[in-house]
Short mmCIF file of N, CA and C in Angstrom, two decimals:
data_model
loop_
_atom_site.label_atom_id
_atom_site.label_comp_id
_atom_site.label_asym_id
_atom_site.label_seq_id
_atom_site.Cartn_x
_atom_site.Cartn_y
_atom_site.Cartn_z
N MET P 77 152.23 34.40 82.43
CA MET P 77 151.95 33.11 81.84
C MET P 77 150.69 33.21 80.99
N LYS P 78 150.73 32.66 79.82
CA LYS P 78 149.61 32.73 78.89
C LYS P 78 148.49 31.76 79.31
N LYS P 79 147.27 32.29 79.36
CA LYS P 79 146.10 31.47 79.66
C LYS P 79 145.73 30.63 78.46
N ILE P 80 145.47 29.36 78.70
CA ILE P 80 145.04 28.45 77.64
C ILE P 80 143.51 28.29 77.66
N ASN P 81 142.94 28.32 78.87
CA ASN P 81 141.49 28.16 79.01
C ASN P 81 141.06 28.78 80.33
N GLU P 82 139.79 29.17 80.41
CA GLU P 82 139.26 29.71 81.65
C GLU P 82 137.75 29.49 81.73
N PHE P 83 137.22 29.56 82.96
CA PHE P 83 135.78 29.49 83.16
C PHE P 83 135.38 30.40 84.31
N LYS P 84 134.10 30.75 84.34
CA LYS P 84 133.51 31.52 85.43
C LYS P 84 132.17 30.89 85.77
N LEU P 85 131.90 30.77 87.06
CA LEU P 85 130.69 30.13 87.54
C LEU P 85 130.20 30.88 88.78
N THR P 86 128.91 31.13 88.84
CA THR P 86 128.30 31.72 90.03
C THR P 86 127.21 30.79 90.51
N VAL P 87 127.26 30.44 91.80
CA VAL P 87 126.24 29.56 92.39
C VAL P 87 125.77 30.15 93.71
N ASP P 88 124.59 29.74 94.12
CA ASP P 88 124.09 30.09 95.44
C ASP P 88 124.88 29.33 96.50
N SER P 89 124.98 29.90 97.68
CA SER P 89 125.72 29.26 98.78
C SER P 89 124.83 28.22 99.46
N LYS P 90 124.51 27.19 98.69
CA LYS P 90 123.71 26.07 99.17
C LYS P 90 124.56 24.81 99.10
N SER P 91 124.39 23.94 100.07
CA SER P 91 125.20 22.73 100.15
C SER P 91 125.20 21.91 98.87
N ILE P 92 124.07 21.86 98.18
CA ILE P 92 123.97 21.08 96.96
C ILE P 92 124.95 21.56 95.89
N ASN P 93 125.33 22.82 95.92
CA ASN P 93 126.23 23.37 94.91
C ASN P 93 127.70 23.03 95.15
N GLU P 94 128.02 22.52 96.33
CA GLU P 94 129.40 22.08 96.60
C GLU P 94 129.76 20.93 95.66
N ALA P 95 128.86 19.97 95.49
CA ALA P 95 129.11 18.84 94.58
C ALA P 95 129.17 19.32 93.14
N PHE P 96 128.33 20.28 92.78
CA PHE P 96 128.32 20.82 91.43
C PHE P 96 129.66 21.48 91.11
N ALA P 97 130.21 22.24 92.06
CA ALA P 97 131.50 22.90 91.86
C ALA P 97 132.61 21.87 91.65
N ARG P 98 132.57 20.77 92.38
CA ARG P 98 133.56 19.70 92.23
C ARG P 98 133.53 19.13 90.82
N VAL P 99 132.32 18.89 90.30
CA VAL P 99 132.17 18.31 88.96
C VAL P 99 132.67 19.29 87.90
N VAL P 100 132.33 20.56 88.06
CA VAL P 100 132.78 21.58 87.09
C VAL P 100 134.30 21.61 87.03
N VAL P 101 134.95 21.66 88.18
CA VAL P 101 136.41 21.74 88.21
C VAL P 101 137.04 20.48 87.63
N SER P 102 136.52 19.31 87.97
CA SER P 102 137.11 18.09 87.42
C SER P 102 136.92 18.01 85.91
N SER P 103 135.78 18.47 85.41
CA SER P 103 135.56 18.50 83.96
C SER P 103 136.49 19.51 83.29
N PHE P 104 136.71 20.63 83.94
CA PHE P 104 137.56 21.69 83.40
C PHE P 104 139.00 21.21 83.18
N VAL P 105 139.53 20.41 84.10
CA VAL P 105 140.93 19.97 83.99
C VAL P 105 141.10 18.69 83.17
N THR P 106 140.04 18.05 82.78
CA THR P 106 140.11 16.79 82.03
C THR P 106 140.99 16.86 80.78
N PRO P 107 140.97 17.94 80.00
CA PRO P 107 141.83 17.99 78.80
C PRO P 107 143.33 17.89 79.11
N LEU P 108 143.72 18.12 80.36
CA LEU P 108 145.13 18.04 80.74
C LEU P 108 145.56 16.59 81.02
N ASP P 109 144.64 15.65 80.95
CA ASP P 109 144.91 14.25 81.22
C ASP P 109 145.48 14.05 82.62
N PRO P 110 144.78 14.58 83.64
CA PRO P 110 145.28 14.44 85.01
C PRO P 110 145.13 13.01 85.52
N THR P 111 145.93 12.69 86.52
CA THR P 111 145.76 11.40 87.19
C THR P 111 144.51 11.47 88.06
N LEU P 112 144.02 10.32 88.47
CA LEU P 112 142.86 10.29 89.38
C LEU P 112 143.20 11.00 90.68
N GLU P 113 144.44 10.88 91.12
CA GLU P 113 144.86 11.54 92.35
C GLU P 113 144.83 13.07 92.19
N GLU P 114 145.30 13.57 91.06
CA GLU P 114 145.28 15.03 90.82
C GLU P 114 143.85 15.55 90.80
N ILE P 115 142.95 14.82 90.16
CA ILE P 115 141.54 15.23 90.13
C ILE P 115 140.96 15.21 91.54
N ALA P 116 141.22 14.15 92.27
CA ALA P 116 140.70 14.04 93.64
C ALA P 116 141.23 15.16 94.53
N ASP P 117 142.50 15.49 94.37
CA ASP P 117 143.10 16.58 95.16
C ASP P 117 142.39 17.90 94.90
N LEU P 118 142.21 18.23 93.63
CA LEU P 118 141.54 19.49 93.28
C LEU P 118 140.09 19.50 93.76
N LYS P 119 139.39 18.41 93.54
CA LYS P 119 137.99 18.33 93.97
C LYS P 119 137.86 18.51 95.49
N THR P 120 138.75 17.90 96.24
CA THR P 120 138.71 18.01 97.70
C THR P 120 139.00 19.44 98.14
N ALA P 121 140.01 20.06 97.55
CA ALA P 121 140.34 21.44 97.92
C ALA P 121 139.20 22.40 97.58
N VAL P 122 138.59 22.22 96.40
CA VAL P 122 137.46 23.06 96.01
C VAL P 122 136.29 22.84 96.97
N SER P 123 136.04 21.61 97.34
CA SER P 123 134.97 21.31 98.30
C SER P 123 135.16 22.08 99.60
N GLU P 124 136.39 22.07 100.10
CA GLU P 124 136.67 22.76 101.36
C GLU P 124 136.44 24.27 101.23
N ALA P 125 136.90 24.85 100.12
CA ALA P 125 136.74 26.30 99.93
C ALA P 125 135.27 26.68 99.78
N VAL P 126 134.52 25.91 99.00
CA VAL P 126 133.10 26.19 98.81
C VAL P 126 132.34 26.01 100.12
N THR P 127 132.68 24.95 100.85
CA THR P 127 132.03 24.71 102.15
C THR P 127 132.30 25.86 103.11
N ASN P 128 133.52 26.41 103.08
CA ASN P 128 133.82 27.57 103.93
C ASN P 128 132.89 28.73 103.61
N CYS P 129 132.63 28.96 102.33
CA CYS P 129 131.69 30.04 101.95
C CYS P 129 130.30 29.78 102.52
N ILE P 130 129.85 28.55 102.39
CA ILE P 130 128.50 28.20 102.84
C ILE P 130 128.38 28.30 104.35
N VAL P 131 129.34 27.72 105.07
CA VAL P 131 129.26 27.61 106.53
C VAL P 131 129.67 28.90 107.23
N HIS P 132 130.74 29.53 106.76
CA HIS P 132 131.30 30.66 107.49
C HIS P 132 130.96 32.02 106.88
N ALA P 133 131.09 32.17 105.57
CA ALA P 133 130.93 33.50 104.96
C ALA P 133 129.51 34.02 105.07
N TYR P 134 128.56 33.15 104.79
CA TYR P 134 127.17 33.59 104.77
C TYR P 134 126.36 33.09 105.96
N ARG P 135 126.94 32.23 106.75
CA ARG P 135 126.32 31.66 107.95
C ARG P 135 124.88 31.26 107.73
N ASP P 136 123.94 31.99 108.25
CA ASP P 136 122.53 31.60 108.16
C ASP P 136 121.77 32.29 107.03
N THR P 137 122.51 32.79 106.05
CA THR P 137 121.87 33.42 104.90
C THR P 137 122.37 32.75 103.62
N CYS P 138 121.76 33.10 102.52
CA CYS P 138 122.20 32.56 101.23
C CYS P 138 122.78 33.72 100.42
N GLY P 139 123.99 33.54 99.97
CA GLY P 139 124.65 34.53 99.12
C GLY P 139 125.18 33.86 97.87
N LYS P 140 126.01 34.55 97.16
CA LYS P 140 126.59 34.02 95.93
C LYS P 140 128.04 33.60 96.16
N ILE P 141 128.41 32.51 95.49
CA ILE P 141 129.79 32.05 95.47
C ILE P 141 130.26 32.17 94.03
N TYR P 142 131.40 32.83 93.83
CA TYR P 142 131.95 33.08 92.51
C TYR P 142 133.18 32.21 92.33
N ILE P 143 133.17 31.35 91.34
CA ILE P 143 134.27 30.43 91.11
C ILE P 143 134.82 30.68 89.72
N THR P 144 136.12 30.93 89.65
CA THR P 144 136.78 31.12 88.36
C THR P 144 137.95 30.15 88.28
N GLY P 145 138.26 29.75 87.07
CA GLY P 145 139.39 28.85 86.88
C GLY P 145 140.16 29.21 85.64
N THR P 146 141.46 29.00 85.70
CA THR P 146 142.31 29.19 84.53
C THR P 146 143.29 28.03 84.44
N ILE P 147 143.71 27.77 83.21
CA ILE P 147 144.81 26.85 82.95
C ILE P 147 145.82 27.62 82.11
N ASP P 148 147.09 27.56 82.53
CA ASP P 148 148.10 28.27 81.74
C ASP P 148 148.89 27.28 80.88
N GLU P 149 149.81 27.81 80.11
CA GLU P 149 150.56 27.00 79.15
C GLU P 149 151.49 25.98 79.80
N LYS P 150 151.71 26.09 81.10
CA LYS P 150 152.54 25.11 81.82
C LYS P 150 151.68 24.12 82.62
N ASN P 151 150.38 24.05 82.27
CA ASN P 151 149.44 23.13 82.92
C ASN P 151 149.20 23.43 84.40
N THR P 152 149.36 24.69 84.78
CA THR P 152 149.02 25.07 86.14
C THR P 152 147.57 25.52 86.16
N VAL P 153 146.82 24.90 87.04
CA VAL P 153 145.40 25.21 87.21
C VAL P 153 145.28 26.15 88.41
N LYS P 154 144.55 27.23 88.23
CA LYS P 154 144.25 28.15 89.34
C LYS P 154 142.74 28.25 89.45
N ILE P 155 142.24 27.96 90.62
CA ILE P 155 140.81 28.05 90.90
C ILE P 155 140.64 29.06 92.03
N THR P 156 139.82 30.07 91.80
CA THR P 156 139.53 31.06 92.83
C THR P 156 138.08 30.92 93.24
N ILE P 157 137.86 30.79 94.54
CA ILE P 157 136.52 30.71 95.12
C ILE P 157 136.36 31.97 95.96
N ARG P 158 135.37 32.79 95.59
CA ARG P 158 135.19 34.10 96.22
C ARG P 158 133.77 34.26 96.73
N ASP P 159 133.62 34.97 97.84
CA ASP P 159 132.30 35.29 98.37
C ASP P 159 132.26 36.76 98.75
N ARG P 160 131.09 37.23 99.05
CA ARG P 160 130.90 38.61 99.53
C ARG P 160 130.29 38.57 100.93
N GLY P 161 130.79 37.64 101.71
CA GLY P 161 130.25 37.41 103.04
C GLY P 161 130.93 38.24 104.11
N CYS P 162 131.01 37.67 105.31
CA CYS P 162 131.47 38.40 106.50
C CYS P 162 132.97 38.66 106.53
N GLY P 163 133.74 37.94 105.71
CA GLY P 163 135.19 38.13 105.71
C GLY P 163 135.84 37.43 106.89
N ILE P 164 137.16 37.41 106.87
CA ILE P 164 137.95 36.77 107.92
C ILE P 164 138.76 37.87 108.60
N SER P 165 138.58 38.01 109.90
CA SER P 165 139.29 39.09 110.61
C SER P 165 140.77 38.78 110.81
N ASP P 166 141.13 37.51 110.97
CA ASP P 166 142.53 37.14 111.19
C ASP P 166 142.82 35.90 110.34
N ILE P 167 143.38 36.11 109.14
CA ILE P 167 143.63 35.01 108.21
C ILE P 167 144.61 34.00 108.80
N GLY P 168 145.65 34.46 109.45
CA GLY P 168 146.62 33.56 110.06
C GLY P 168 145.97 32.62 111.06
N GLN P 169 145.12 33.16 111.89
CA GLN P 169 144.42 32.35 112.88
C GLN P 169 143.47 31.37 112.18
N ALA P 170 142.75 31.86 111.17
CA ALA P 170 141.80 31.01 110.45
C ALA P 170 142.49 29.84 109.77
N MET P 171 143.75 30.02 109.37
CA MET P 171 144.49 28.96 108.68
C MET P 171 145.22 28.03 109.64
N THR P 172 145.12 28.30 110.94
CA THR P 172 145.74 27.44 111.95
C THR P 172 144.94 26.16 112.07
N PRO P 173 145.60 25.01 111.97
CA PRO P 173 144.87 23.74 112.11
C PRO P 173 144.07 23.68 113.42
N LEU P 174 142.85 23.20 113.31
CA LEU P 174 141.89 22.99 114.40
C LEU P 174 141.18 24.26 114.86
N PHE P 175 141.53 25.43 114.31
CA PHE P 175 140.78 26.64 114.66
C PHE P 175 139.51 26.69 113.82
N THR P 176 138.39 26.97 114.48
CA THR P 176 137.13 27.12 113.75
C THR P 176 136.24 28.13 114.44
N THR P 177 135.43 28.80 113.64
CA THR P 177 134.38 29.66 114.18
C THR P 177 133.03 28.99 113.97
N GLY P 178 133.06 27.75 113.52
CA GLY P 178 131.84 27.03 113.17
C GLY P 178 131.24 26.19 114.27
N GLY P 179 131.76 26.26 115.48
CA GLY P 179 131.20 25.49 116.58
C GLY P 179 131.73 24.07 116.63
N GLY P 180 131.15 23.27 117.50
CA GLY P 180 131.62 21.92 117.78
C GLY P 180 131.52 20.93 116.65
N ASP P 181 130.68 21.22 115.66
CA ASP P 181 130.53 20.26 114.56
C ASP P 181 131.53 20.50 113.43
N ARG P 182 132.43 21.45 113.56
CA ARG P 182 133.44 21.75 112.54
C ARG P 182 134.82 21.35 113.06
N ALA P 183 135.67 20.78 112.20
CA ALA P 183 136.98 20.29 112.62
C ALA P 183 138.07 21.37 112.58
N GLY P 184 137.86 22.44 111.81
CA GLY P 184 138.89 23.47 111.71
C GLY P 184 140.09 23.05 110.87
N LEU P 185 139.85 22.19 109.89
CA LEU P 185 140.94 21.70 109.06
C LEU P 185 140.81 22.09 107.59
N GLY P 186 139.85 22.93 107.24
CA GLY P 186 139.60 23.28 105.84
C GLY P 186 140.81 23.82 105.11
N PHE P 187 141.45 24.84 105.68
CA PHE P 187 142.63 25.41 105.01
C PHE P 187 143.79 24.42 105.00
N THR P 188 143.94 23.64 106.05
CA THR P 188 144.99 22.63 106.11
C THR P 188 144.81 21.61 105.00
N VAL P 189 143.58 21.18 104.78
CA VAL P 189 143.28 20.23 103.71
C VAL P 189 143.61 20.87 102.36
N MET P 190 143.17 22.10 102.15
CA MET P 190 143.45 22.79 100.88
C MET P 190 144.95 22.85 100.63
N GLU P 191 145.71 23.22 101.65
CA GLU P 191 147.17 23.34 101.50
C GLU P 191 147.83 21.98 101.21
N SER P 192 147.28 20.92 101.76
CA SER P 192 147.89 19.61 101.56
C SER P 192 147.64 19.06 100.16
N PHE P 193 146.58 19.54 99.48
CA PHE P 193 146.24 19.01 98.17
C PHE P 193 146.60 19.94 97.01
N CYS P 194 147.09 21.13 97.31
CA CYS P 194 147.44 22.09 96.26
C CYS P 194 148.90 22.51 96.40
N ASP P 195 149.44 23.06 95.33
CA ASP P 195 150.81 23.58 95.38
C ASP P 195 150.87 24.88 96.15
N SER P 196 149.80 25.68 96.06
CA SER P 196 149.73 26.90 96.86
C SER P 196 148.28 27.27 97.12
N VAL P 197 148.08 27.94 98.24
CA VAL P 197 146.76 28.46 98.63
C VAL P 197 146.98 29.90 99.08
N LYS P 198 146.29 30.82 98.42
CA LYS P 198 146.38 32.23 98.79
C LYS P 198 145.00 32.70 99.25
N VAL P 199 144.98 33.43 100.35
CA VAL P 199 143.72 33.90 100.92
C VAL P 199 143.78 35.41 101.06
N ARG P 200 142.77 36.06 100.52
CA ARG P 200 142.59 37.51 100.68
C ARG P 200 141.22 37.72 101.30
N SER P 201 141.13 38.61 102.27
CA SER P 201 139.84 38.83 102.90
C SER P 201 139.75 40.23 103.48
N VAL P 202 138.55 40.77 103.42
CA VAL P 202 138.26 42.07 104.03
C VAL P 202 137.01 41.89 104.87
N LYS P 203 137.11 42.26 106.13
CA LYS P 203 136.00 42.12 107.06
C LYS P 203 134.74 42.77 106.48
N ASP P 204 133.64 42.05 106.52
CA ASP P 204 132.32 42.48 106.03
C ASP P 204 132.25 42.71 104.52
N LYS P 205 133.29 42.32 103.77
CA LYS P 205 133.29 42.48 102.31
C LYS P 205 133.44 41.15 101.59
N GLY P 206 134.10 40.19 102.24
CA GLY P 206 134.24 38.88 101.62
C GLY P 206 135.66 38.36 101.59
N THR P 207 135.76 37.16 101.03
CA THR P 207 137.02 36.42 101.01
C THR P 207 137.22 35.80 99.64
N ALA P 208 138.48 35.73 99.22
CA ALA P 208 138.85 35.02 97.98
C ALA P 208 139.97 34.05 98.32
N VAL P 209 139.77 32.80 97.93
CA VAL P 209 140.76 31.75 98.13
C VAL P 209 141.20 31.28 96.74
N THR P 210 142.49 31.36 96.47
CA THR P 210 143.02 30.91 95.17
C THR P 210 143.87 29.66 95.39
N LEU P 211 143.45 28.59 94.73
CA LEU P 211 144.12 27.30 94.79
C LEU P 211 144.91 27.12 93.51
N SER P 212 146.17 26.73 93.60
CA SER P 212 147.00 26.47 92.42
C SER P 212 147.55 25.06 92.48
N LYS P 213 147.50 24.40 91.33
CA LYS P 213 148.05 23.04 91.24
C LYS P 213 148.54 22.79 89.83
N LYS P 214 149.77 22.31 89.71
CA LYS P 214 150.31 21.93 88.40
C LYS P 214 149.87 20.50 88.12
N ILE P 215 149.34 20.31 86.92
CA ILE P 215 148.91 18.98 86.46
C ILE P 215 150.03 18.42 85.60
N GLU P 216 150.49 17.24 85.92
CA GLU P 216 151.63 16.65 85.22
C GLU P 216 151.25 15.98 83.91
N GLY P 217 149.96 15.75 83.67
CA GLY P 217 149.53 15.09 82.43
C GLY P 217 149.90 15.92 81.21
N LYS P 218 149.60 15.40 80.06
CA LYS P 218 149.92 16.14 78.83
C LYS P 218 148.72 16.93 78.34
N THR P 219 148.99 18.06 77.77
CA THR P 219 147.95 18.95 77.27
C THR P 219 147.25 18.33 76.06
N LYS P 220 145.94 18.54 75.99
CA LYS P 220 145.15 18.03 74.87
C LYS P 220 144.65 19.16 73.96
N TRP P 221 145.29 20.31 73.99
CA TRP P 221 144.78 21.46 73.24
C TRP P 221 145.10 21.34 71.79
#
């Protein structure tokens, strides 16, 4: 599929950057004329993925979060959120609703939320090397290119 547009962003794994990532992604998809629901869905899924990097990948340290986005000619948006943190030892278990390694203050619903708001969620991870989460969503609006 031919790429129509793309972006790359690197931020520190600080809570304040979760909101920044949401704004970047919503601005990126604006030319597709998305509905408010489509924007909210993407923003929520990105929030969950970025929060996972902050809370789980780097735990008590600060690392980098790498966010890339593409839009193809069929208005499919792909956002990849990647870290170089601790990795996930069992992706299937991590994606199970209510499972968390974050203690009592975490609900364990991050991947479930991502899956409910996107057309697909792909997770790749290597222990002690990091994780990449790719979110895909088709925007039904019309292209403004």
